[in-house]
Short mmCIF file of C-alpha atoms in Angstrom, two decimals:
data_model
loop_
_atom_site.label_atom_id
_atom_site.label_comp_id
_atom_site.label_asym_id
_atom_site.label_seq_id
_atom_site.Cartn_x
_atom_site.Cartn_y
_atom_site.Cartn_z
CA UNK P 1 28.16 112.51 176.41
CA UNK P 2 28.17 115.54 174.19
CA UNK P 3 25.16 116.75 172.36
CA UNK P 4 25.99 115.09 169.13
CA UNK P 5 26.29 111.63 170.96
CA UNK P 6 23.01 112.50 172.88
CA UNK P 7 21.29 112.71 169.57
CA UNK P 8 22.69 109.38 168.18
CA UNK P 9 21.77 107.59 171.49
CA UNK P 10 18.64 109.16 172.79
CA UNK P 11 16.83 110.80 169.58
CA UNK P 12 17.64 108.70 166.68
CA UNK P 13 15.35 105.79 166.02
CA UNK P 14 16.90 102.56 164.58
CA UNK P 15 14.70 100.19 162.91
CA UNK P 16 14.13 97.95 159.80
CA UNK P 17 13.27 101.10 157.63
CA UNK P 18 16.32 103.07 158.41
CA UNK P 19 17.95 105.29 161.01
CA UNK P 20 16.40 108.33 159.45
CA UNK P 21 13.74 108.90 162.12
CA UNK P 22 14.53 111.54 164.63
CA UNK P 23 12.56 111.60 167.76
CA UNK P 24 13.84 114.61 169.83
CA UNK P 25 11.18 114.68 172.66
CA UNK P 26 12.84 112.86 175.38
CA UNK P 27 16.13 114.84 174.64
CA UNK P 28 14.06 118.18 174.83
CA UNK P 29 12.53 117.13 178.26
CA UNK P 30 16.10 116.57 179.49
CA UNK P 31 17.47 119.34 181.41
CA UNK P 32 21.15 118.24 180.75
CA UNK P 33 20.67 119.14 177.20
CA UNK P 34 17.82 121.62 176.68
CA UNK P 35 19.76 124.86 177.88
CA UNK P 36 22.80 124.05 175.49
CA UNK P 37 20.21 123.23 172.61
CA UNK P 38 18.27 126.48 173.10
CA UNK P 39 21.33 128.71 173.45
CA UNK P 40 22.76 127.32 170.15
CA UNK P 41 19.32 127.57 168.42
CA UNK P 42 19.12 131.26 169.48
CA UNK P 43 22.57 131.96 168.18
CA UNK P 44 21.49 130.85 164.66
CA UNK P 45 18.16 132.62 164.95
CA UNK P 46 19.94 135.85 165.68
CA UNK P 47 21.69 135.83 162.34
CA UNK P 48 18.43 136.16 160.47
CA UNK P 49 17.39 139.48 162.08
CA UNK P 50 13.66 138.20 162.15
CA UNK P 51 10.83 140.08 163.77
CA UNK P 52 9.34 136.78 165.15
CA UNK P 53 9.80 133.13 165.63
CA UNK P 54 7.22 130.66 164.65
CA UNK P 55 6.64 126.93 165.43
CA UNK P 56 4.17 124.00 164.91
CA UNK P 57 2.89 121.37 167.29
CA UNK P 58 5.06 119.65 170.01
CA UNK P 59 8.41 120.77 168.43
CA UNK P 60 7.47 124.45 168.62
CA UNK P 61 5.91 124.04 172.05
CA UNK P 62 9.08 122.52 173.49
CA UNK P 63 11.59 124.78 171.90
CA UNK P 64 10.18 128.18 171.70
CA UNK P 65 9.27 129.01 175.34
CA UNK P 66 13.02 128.17 176.65
CA UNK P 67 14.45 129.92 173.52
CA UNK P 68 12.70 133.07 174.50
CA UNK P 69 14.65 133.13 177.90
CA UNK P 70 17.46 134.32 175.77
CA UNK P 71 15.56 137.07 174.16
CA UNK P 72 11.99 138.25 174.47
CA UNK P 73 11.32 137.96 170.74
CA UNK P 74 7.60 137.63 169.86
CA UNK P 75 6.53 134.11 168.98
CA UNK P 76 3.64 132.31 167.29
CA UNK P 77 2.86 128.70 167.92
CA UNK P 78 0.64 126.72 165.49
CA UNK P 79 -1.56 124.05 167.17
CA UNK P 80 -1.86 120.63 165.39
CA UNK P 81 -5.60 121.12 165.84
CA UNK P 82 -7.88 124.00 166.72
CA UNK P 83 -9.00 124.06 170.31
CA UNK P 84 -12.73 122.74 170.58
CA UNK P 85 -13.50 124.62 173.76
CA UNK P 86 -13.16 128.07 175.29
CA UNK P 87 -11.22 130.29 172.95
CA UNK P 88 -11.11 127.72 169.99
CA UNK P 89 -7.69 129.15 168.83
CA UNK P 90 -5.44 127.75 166.33
CA UNK P 91 -2.48 130.11 166.83
CA UNK P 92 -1.03 130.83 170.18
CA UNK P 93 0.61 134.12 170.67
CA UNK P 94 -0.42 137.78 169.64
CA UNK P 95 -3.38 138.47 167.49
CA UNK P 96 -2.97 139.11 163.77
CA UNK P 97 -2.65 142.60 162.47
CA UNK P 98 -1.63 144.52 159.38
CA UNK P 99 1.94 144.45 160.34
CA UNK P 100 4.30 142.65 157.92
CA UNK P 101 6.62 140.21 159.95
CA UNK P 102 9.93 138.53 159.01
CA UNK P 103 9.82 135.05 160.72
CA UNK P 104 12.13 132.19 161.38
CA UNK P 105 10.52 128.84 161.69
CA UNK P 106 11.83 126.73 164.88
CA UNK P 107 11.51 123.00 165.25
CA UNK P 108 13.40 120.12 166.41
CA UNK P 109 13.79 118.42 162.98
CA UNK P 110 12.70 118.91 159.25
CA UNK P 111 12.16 115.88 157.32
CA UNK P 112 10.02 116.58 154.25
CA UNK P 113 9.23 120.10 154.89
CA UNK P 114 5.41 119.24 155.54
CA UNK P 115 5.16 120.52 159.09
CA UNK P 116 6.81 123.80 157.90
CA UNK P 117 4.26 124.20 155.17
CA UNK P 118 1.27 123.30 157.59
CA UNK P 119 2.41 126.13 159.89
CA UNK P 120 2.88 128.86 157.10
CA UNK P 121 -0.52 127.87 155.50
CA UNK P 122 -2.30 128.17 159.08
CA UNK P 123 -0.83 131.56 159.61
CA UNK P 124 -1.89 132.80 156.35
CA UNK P 125 -5.39 131.58 156.70
CA UNK P 126 -5.61 133.13 160.08
CA UNK P 127 -4.76 136.51 158.70
CA UNK P 128 -0.91 136.79 159.80
CA UNK P 129 1.27 138.70 157.05
CA UNK P 130 4.50 136.57 157.37
CA UNK P 131 7.65 136.21 155.23
CA UNK P 132 9.78 133.18 156.02
CA UNK P 133 13.35 134.24 156.20
CA UNK P 134 14.89 130.95 157.48
CA UNK P 135 14.53 127.75 159.52
CA UNK P 136 16.46 126.81 162.58
CA UNK P 137 16.37 123.24 163.68
CA UNK P 138 18.21 120.81 165.94
CA UNK P 139 18.56 118.47 162.82
CA UNK P 140 17.75 118.43 159.18
CA UNK P 141 16.86 115.39 157.14
CA UNK P 142 18.15 117.18 153.96
CA UNK P 143 21.72 118.62 153.95
CA UNK P 144 22.05 122.16 152.43
CA UNK P 145 18.45 123.06 152.47
CA UNK P 146 17.84 126.71 151.09
CA UNK P 147 17.50 129.27 153.95
CA UNK P 148 18.06 126.48 156.64
CA UNK P 149 20.19 126.38 159.64
CA UNK P 150 20.50 123.42 162.00
CA UNK P 151 22.79 122.43 164.94
CA UNK P 152 23.69 118.84 163.08
CA UNK P 153 23.25 117.92 159.29
CA UNK P 154 22.71 114.25 158.63
CA UNK P 155 26.24 114.09 157.41
CA UNK P 156 27.55 115.48 160.66
CA UNK P 157 25.83 112.66 162.30
CA UNK P 158 27.02 109.97 160.05
CA UNK P 159 23.70 109.12 158.65
CA UNK P 160 24.21 109.81 155.05
CA UNK P 161 26.18 108.05 152.18
CA UNK P 162 27.78 111.44 151.20
CA UNK P 163 31.37 111.41 151.15
CA UNK P 164 32.46 114.96 151.74
CA UNK P 165 36.16 115.57 152.23
CA UNK P 166 37.24 111.89 151.54
CA UNK P 167 39.95 111.16 148.95
CA UNK P 168 40.21 108.61 146.38
CA UNK P 169 41.41 105.08 147.48
CA UNK P 170 45.18 105.19 147.05
CA UNK P 171 46.01 101.50 146.81
CA UNK P 172 48.54 99.88 144.37
CA UNK P 173 47.56 96.40 142.92
CA UNK P 174 50.54 94.12 143.22
CA UNK P 175 48.91 90.82 141.95
CA UNK P 176 45.51 89.23 140.93
CA UNK P 177 44.35 85.84 141.06
CA UNK P 178 41.33 85.68 138.91
CA UNK P 179 40.04 82.25 139.24
CA UNK P 180 39.13 82.03 142.96
CA UNK P 181 35.40 82.24 143.76
CA UNK P 182 32.47 81.31 141.51
CA UNK P 183 29.27 83.37 141.42
CA UNK P 184 27.51 83.21 144.78
CA UNK P 185 25.62 85.33 147.06
CA UNK P 186 27.10 83.37 149.97
CA UNK P 187 29.80 84.70 152.43
CA UNK P 188 33.20 83.54 151.52
CA UNK P 189 36.32 82.42 153.38
CA UNK P 190 38.32 85.44 154.63
CA UNK P 191 42.01 85.20 153.93
CA UNK P 192 44.66 84.68 156.64
CA UNK P 193 48.38 85.76 156.41
CA UNK P 194 51.01 84.09 158.22
CA UNK P 195 54.62 84.96 157.44
CA UNK P 196 54.69 85.18 153.52
CA UNK P 197 51.88 82.96 153.05
CA UNK P 198 48.15 83.43 152.64
CA UNK P 199 45.71 80.69 153.50
CA UNK P 200 42.25 80.98 151.97
CA UNK P 201 39.21 78.86 151.03
CA UNK P 202 36.92 79.26 148.09
CA UNK P 203 33.14 78.61 147.66
CA UNK P 204 34.27 75.89 145.09
CA UNK P 205 35.59 73.95 148.15
CA UNK P 206 39.16 74.36 147.23
CA UNK P 207 41.87 75.44 149.88
CA UNK P 208 44.81 77.31 148.81
CA UNK P 209 48.19 78.33 150.18
CA UNK P 210 49.44 81.43 148.21
CA UNK P 211 52.64 83.53 148.34
CA UNK P 212 51.98 86.99 149.72
CA UNK P 213 54.99 88.73 147.77
CA UNK P 214 54.14 87.13 144.27
CA UNK P 215 50.44 85.74 144.32
CA UNK P 216 51.89 82.30 143.29
CA UNK P 217 49.88 79.30 144.51
CA UNK P 218 52.29 77.18 146.70
CA UNK P 219 49.83 74.39 147.11
CA UNK P 220 46.01 73.58 147.15
CA UNK P 221 43.55 71.01 148.00
CA UNK P 222 40.34 70.60 146.01
CA UNK P 223 37.24 69.07 147.92
CA UNK P 224 34.19 67.65 146.50
CA UNK P 225 31.90 70.56 145.24
CA UNK P 226 29.17 71.63 147.75
CA UNK P 227 27.03 74.57 148.54
CA UNK P 228 29.06 77.49 149.99
CA UNK P 229 32.44 75.53 149.88
CA UNK P 230 34.61 76.91 152.50
CA UNK P 231 33.00 79.93 154.10
CA UNK P 232 35.05 79.75 157.55
CA UNK P 233 38.40 81.61 158.66
CA UNK P 234 41.30 79.27 158.44
CA UNK P 235 43.01 78.50 161.91
CA UNK P 236 46.76 78.72 161.71
CA UNK P 237 48.46 77.32 164.87
CA UNK P 238 51.65 75.40 165.79
CA UNK P 239 52.67 75.79 161.99
CA UNK P 240 49.62 73.78 161.04
CA UNK P 241 46.49 74.98 159.28
CA UNK P 242 42.96 73.71 160.16
CA UNK P 243 39.90 74.36 158.00
CA UNK P 244 36.20 73.67 158.06
CA UNK P 245 34.15 73.18 154.90
CA UNK P 246 30.36 73.40 154.32
CA UNK P 247 30.41 69.47 153.30
CA UNK P 248 30.77 68.81 156.91
CA UNK P 249 34.60 68.07 157.09
CA UNK P 250 37.54 69.42 159.33
CA UNK P 251 41.09 69.10 157.94
CA UNK P 252 44.30 69.64 159.42
CA UNK P 253 47.29 70.40 157.01
CA UNK P 254 51.02 70.78 157.45
CA UNK P 255 52.64 74.08 156.23
CA UNK P 256 53.49 72.19 153.21
CA UNK P 257 50.00 71.10 152.47
CA UNK P 258 50.10 67.49 153.62
CA UNK P 259 46.77 66.16 155.09
CA UNK P 260 47.35 65.28 158.71
CA UNK P 261 43.76 64.14 159.20
CA UNK P 262 40.29 64.85 158.02
CA UNK P 263 37.30 64.50 160.24
CA UNK P 264 33.59 64.20 159.14
CA UNK P 265 31.87 66.22 161.94
CA UNK P 266 28.29 66.93 160.72
CA UNK P 267 26.33 67.71 157.56
CA UNK P 268 27.88 71.24 157.31
CA UNK P 269 30.34 73.32 158.99
CA UNK P 270 30.18 77.30 158.63
CA UNK P 271 31.74 78.03 162.10
CA UNK P 272 35.36 79.15 162.18
CA UNK P 273 37.61 76.76 164.36
CA UNK P 274 39.54 78.18 167.37
CA UNK P 275 42.30 76.59 169.34
CA UNK P 276 43.02 75.91 173.08
CA UNK P 277 46.71 75.60 174.24
CA UNK P 278 45.61 74.38 177.60
CA UNK P 279 43.51 71.35 176.13
CA UNK P 280 45.25 70.90 172.85
CA UNK P 281 41.82 71.13 171.48
CA UNK P 282 39.96 72.72 168.33
CA UNK P 283 36.64 74.18 169.03
CA UNK P 284 33.93 74.87 166.53
CA UNK P 285 30.11 74.58 165.85
CA UNK P 286 28.32 72.18 163.35
CA UNK P 287 25.02 72.15 161.43
CA UNK P 288 22.76 69.14 160.84
CA UNK P 289 19.32 69.41 159.54
CA UNK P 290 17.36 71.27 162.36
CA UNK P 291 19.96 71.04 165.00
CA UNK P 292 23.63 71.67 165.63
CA UNK P 293 26.53 70.89 168.21
CA UNK P 294 29.47 72.53 169.65
CA UNK P 295 32.31 70.29 169.35
CA UNK P 296 35.83 69.67 170.96
CA UNK P 297 38.39 67.93 168.53
CA UNK P 298 41.85 66.59 169.66
CA UNK P 299 44.47 68.81 167.73
CA UNK P 300 46.79 65.92 167.22
CA UNK P 301 44.61 63.14 166.43
CA UNK P 302 41.24 64.72 165.09
CA UNK P 303 39.29 62.68 167.52
CA UNK P 304 36.31 63.95 169.00
CA UNK P 305 36.62 64.90 172.80
CA UNK P 306 33.04 65.89 173.58
CA UNK P 307 29.88 67.49 171.97
CA UNK P 308 27.27 69.78 173.19
CA UNK P 309 23.99 69.42 171.52
CA UNK P 310 21.87 72.49 170.77
CA UNK P 311 18.35 73.02 169.34
CA UNK P 312 19.49 74.55 165.97
CA UNK P 313 22.41 75.14 163.59
CA UNK P 314 25.69 76.57 164.94
CA UNK P 315 27.30 78.82 162.43
CA UNK P 316 28.58 80.85 165.34
CA UNK P 317 32.52 81.05 165.78
CA UNK P 318 33.29 80.49 169.55
CA UNK P 319 35.68 82.39 171.76
CA UNK P 320 37.84 80.72 174.50
CA UNK P 321 39.25 82.10 177.70
CA UNK P 322 42.48 80.00 178.61
CA UNK P 323 42.67 81.38 182.20
CA UNK P 324 39.15 80.30 182.95
CA UNK P 325 38.90 77.32 180.58
CA UNK P 326 35.81 78.82 179.37
CA UNK P 327 34.33 78.33 175.87
CA UNK P 328 31.59 80.61 174.77
CA UNK P 329 29.54 79.90 171.71
CA UNK P 330 26.12 81.33 170.27
CA UNK P 331 23.62 79.29 168.29
CA UNK P 332 20.57 79.63 166.07
CA UNK P 333 18.33 78.51 168.94
CA UNK P 334 19.03 81.86 170.36
CA UNK P 335 21.08 80.68 173.27
CA UNK P 336 24.67 81.62 174.40
CA UNK P 337 26.42 78.61 175.72
CA UNK P 338 29.11 78.79 178.52
CA UNK P 339 31.10 75.55 178.43
CA UNK P 340 33.90 74.09 180.50
CA UNK P 341 36.59 73.75 177.67
CA UNK P 342 38.15 70.48 179.08
CA UNK P 343 35.02 68.53 179.99
CA UNK P 344 32.27 69.94 177.64
CA UNK P 345 30.13 70.55 180.77
CA UNK P 346 27.50 73.41 180.05
CA UNK P 347 27.89 75.95 182.92
CA UNK P 348 25.23 78.32 181.80
CA UNK P 349 22.72 78.72 178.88
CA UNK P 350 21.80 82.27 178.43
CA UNK P 351 18.84 83.34 176.36
CA UNK P 352 20.01 85.95 173.58
CA UNK P 353 16.45 86.16 172.16
CA UNK P 354 17.76 85.95 168.66
CA UNK P 355 20.29 83.95 166.55
CA UNK P 356 24.06 84.59 167.18
CA UNK P 357 25.59 83.55 163.86
CA UNK P 358 28.93 85.59 164.00
CA UNK P 359 32.01 85.82 166.18
CA UNK P 360 31.97 85.88 170.13
CA UNK P 361 34.65 88.31 171.51
CA UNK P 362 36.06 88.23 175.11
CA UNK P 363 37.64 91.27 176.63
CA UNK P 364 38.79 90.42 180.16
CA UNK P 365 35.52 89.51 181.98
CA UNK P 366 33.29 90.86 179.46
CA UNK P 367 31.82 88.88 176.45
CA UNK P 368 30.26 90.62 173.30
CA UNK P 369 27.90 89.14 170.96
CA UNK P 370 26.10 90.60 167.95
CA UNK P 371 22.63 89.06 167.25
CA UNK P 372 20.56 88.53 163.94
CA UNK P 373 17.98 90.86 164.97
CA UNK P 374 20.24 93.79 165.30
CA UNK P 375 21.33 93.95 168.96
CA UNK P 376 24.99 94.19 170.33
CA UNK P 377 25.02 92.64 173.59
CA UNK P 378 27.48 92.76 176.62
CA UNK P 379 27.58 89.81 179.12
CA UNK P 380 29.46 88.61 182.15
CA UNK P 381 29.18 85.16 183.95
CA UNK P 382 26.18 84.05 181.96
CA UNK P 383 24.42 87.40 182.66
CA UNK P 384 23.38 90.07 180.15
CA UNK P 385 24.60 93.41 181.50
CA UNK P 386 23.49 95.63 178.69
CA UNK P 387 22.51 95.79 175.00
CA UNK P 388 22.12 98.22 172.30
CA UNK P 389 19.62 98.05 169.42
CA UNK P 390 21.31 98.98 166.12
CA UNK P 391 18.39 98.49 163.70
CA UNK P 392 18.89 95.79 160.97
CA UNK P 393 20.60 92.48 161.36
CA UNK P 394 24.23 91.96 162.58
CA UNK P 395 24.40 89.00 160.33
CA UNK P 396 27.48 87.01 160.67
CA UNK P 397 29.05 90.05 162.43
CA UNK P 398 32.79 90.01 163.57
CA UNK P 399 32.92 92.87 166.08
CA UNK P 400 36.42 94.54 166.32
CA UNK P 401 37.69 95.99 169.59
CA UNK P 402 39.70 99.08 169.34
CA UNK P 403 40.87 100.91 172.59
CA UNK P 404 37.64 101.51 174.34
CA UNK P 405 35.40 100.94 171.41
CA UNK P 406 33.51 98.19 169.75
CA UNK P 407 33.29 98.55 165.90
CA UNK P 408 30.46 96.68 164.22
CA UNK P 409 28.42 96.91 161.01
CA UNK P 410 24.72 95.96 160.08
CA UNK P 411 23.17 94.60 156.86
CA UNK P 412 21.76 98.06 156.25
CA UNK P 413 25.25 99.71 155.51
CA UNK P 414 25.71 101.31 159.01
CA UNK P 415 29.09 101.20 160.85
CA UNK P 416 28.91 101.91 164.47
CA UNK P 417 31.74 102.91 167.07
CA UNK P 418 30.21 101.68 170.39
CA UNK P 419 31.65 102.44 173.77
CA UNK P 420 32.64 99.19 175.47
CA UNK P 421 31.75 100.55 179.00
CA UNK P 422 28.31 101.98 178.35
CA UNK P 423 27.44 100.53 174.82
CA UNK P 424 26.55 104.32 173.91
CA UNK P 425 26.89 105.29 170.33
CA UNK P 426 30.13 107.22 169.78
CA UNK P 427 29.92 107.68 166.23
CA UNK P 428 28.14 106.18 162.89
CA UNK P 429 29.31 106.04 159.41
CA UNK P 430 26.88 105.05 156.59
CA UNK P 431 28.20 103.13 153.59
CA UNK P 432 26.57 101.99 150.43
CA UNK P 433 25.78 98.30 151.02
CA UNK P 434 25.56 95.64 153.77
CA UNK P 435 28.67 95.54 155.88
CA UNK P 436 27.88 93.13 158.74
CA UNK P 437 31.01 91.04 158.09
CA UNK P 438 33.06 93.14 155.77
CA UNK P 439 35.11 95.17 158.30
CA UNK P 440 39.11 94.99 158.44
CA UNK P 441 41.24 96.75 161.00
CA UNK P 442 44.31 98.55 159.29
CA UNK P 443 46.12 99.88 162.42
CA UNK P 444 44.12 102.86 163.50
CA UNK P 445 41.89 102.85 160.39
CA UNK P 446 38.92 100.64 159.25
CA UNK P 447 38.45 99.12 155.84
CA UNK P 448 34.67 98.71 154.92
CA UNK P 449 33.93 96.67 151.91
CA UNK P 450 30.33 95.81 150.85
CA UNK P 451 28.41 93.91 148.22
CA UNK P 452 27.58 96.99 146.25
CA UNK P 453 31.16 97.52 145.25
CA UNK P 454 31.99 100.59 147.27
CA UNK P 455 34.93 100.75 149.57
CA UNK P 456 35.96 103.11 152.01
CA UNK P 457 38.52 103.75 154.89
CA UNK P 458 37.34 105.28 158.20
CA UNK P 459 39.16 106.65 161.12
CA UNK P 460 38.42 104.19 163.89
CA UNK P 461 38.36 106.79 166.67
CA UNK P 462 35.95 109.12 164.95
CA UNK P 463 34.18 107.41 162.09
CA UNK P 464 35.32 110.01 159.70
CA UNK P 465 35.65 108.92 155.99
CA UNK P 466 39.19 109.11 154.97
CA UNK P 467 39.38 107.35 151.51
CA UNK P 468 36.77 105.86 149.31
CA UNK P 469 36.43 104.16 145.85
CA UNK P 470 33.30 103.01 143.98
CA UNK P 471 33.41 100.09 141.38
CA UNK P 472 35.70 97.82 143.36
CA UNK P 473 35.27 94.29 143.43
CA UNK P 474 32.13 93.07 145.44
CA UNK P 475 33.61 91.92 148.85
CA UNK P 476 31.20 90.52 151.72
CA UNK P 477 34.19 89.31 154.14
CA UNK P 478 36.99 90.74 155.94
CA UNK P 479 40.24 91.03 154.16
CA UNK P 480 43.90 90.37 155.70
CA UNK P 481 46.34 93.07 156.49
CA UNK P 482 50.12 92.82 156.98
CA UNK P 483 52.93 95.35 156.53
CA UNK P 484 50.78 97.54 154.42
CA UNK P 485 49.76 94.86 152.20
CA UNK P 486 46.09 94.21 151.84
CA UNK P 487 44.77 90.87 150.75
CA UNK P 488 41.27 90.65 149.65
CA UNK P 489 39.15 87.47 148.63
CA UNK P 490 36.27 89.00 146.56
CA UNK P 491 32.96 87.36 146.08
CA UNK P 492 33.24 86.76 142.41
CA UNK P 493 36.44 88.34 141.08
CA UNK P 494 39.29 86.23 142.66
CA UNK P 495 41.97 87.00 145.26
CA UNK P 496 44.24 90.06 144.89
CA UNK P 497 46.89 92.03 146.85
CA UNK P 498 46.92 95.78 147.07
CA UNK P 499 49.73 97.79 148.73
CA UNK P 500 48.23 100.77 150.77
#
């Protein structure tokens, strides 16, 4: 783990207020990083040609002694409080004289600059004649602070909305269907492309098949109006389309739009259906008052094969392992269910300690889940192997697996690149709005859409911001991408296709 990654994993506090709190104490007490940090800090201090270095409190006490191993430069450390016993000193170091000193302030981090001012005020009050010529810190909350130098700015750590070096979004609009979703704050159905067709639901409970090339509506079905309409991702398999809607119905269509069967499963359906070739079954979750089920439906007939009852709603979209005949699904009852796909027998019920509302992912023997209280979790055979706190909610998250990384966003507007093996944070990119669901893979790039109309494209390996655009349609859900054509179902402004 390099120094930047160590700061992101060991010294950045993620909480509901934001990842803007740095706590470097554990990092500075770690011998693996202290030498490197102090060597780099001294290189920056040297450039100021100062007479002394000064510090305040714990940050100064931890950094100044090891920095002086590189050069025996005089130093002063201001205590946070004057000693009550013995010498009763406030300043540790040499006694004040009439001499004038050029000083560099050293600390682990500068936020508002309050600590710096306390240090300067204390030195002045104790009779030291100091001119501040610069500050040198490990991190700095404010980019481009005057006379300041740091090892990492917030921008370099990905913890800023700044978009330095990114270019304007370069897409070309091919077509636009305006009358798709009505005004709503709910998540909408993400589009799915198959061949030259797009399948997508609307929050008006319409289901459409649209030509990718022209945007013409090939066929559509209109259900009864209901809250949220269709919020799930359509399932396309064996040239048939299966879609769940929030009025509780699961429907199977032919490619031409003929209704094969419609099944009332529960009061509400938010979960996206998945298919098992081995069992010829469709799996999804249901919602009914204060409980929900995980159900298996016969693909041919629409008949119920089995049900597993849970203690709350199941908006979660399950994952299925064909080799093991293993279905894994979360629930709002904070449990992760491990179920035999053919029989519906519950093999394990694991406590995730928070709702799992989004998509479960399986990679070989590893299962990845994202919880509503902000934890990314790694499981195997019903056991929690590791988890990473990512601050705010991973609400309806759909993690993307790219090489050895898990890409996930939270409602705070942070996108994370997480190492699959260790769950260490590789990179962070801060966007402008909640993005827990609005991530789309574009080959080696990542499209991030958000509720505040800012779009950006990131490099998936590094998190670097490549392209961006403001004042785009509001979009809370993933887009579809095929042959450089991007299909976006916006929250309020219709369905459109962009060539990128």
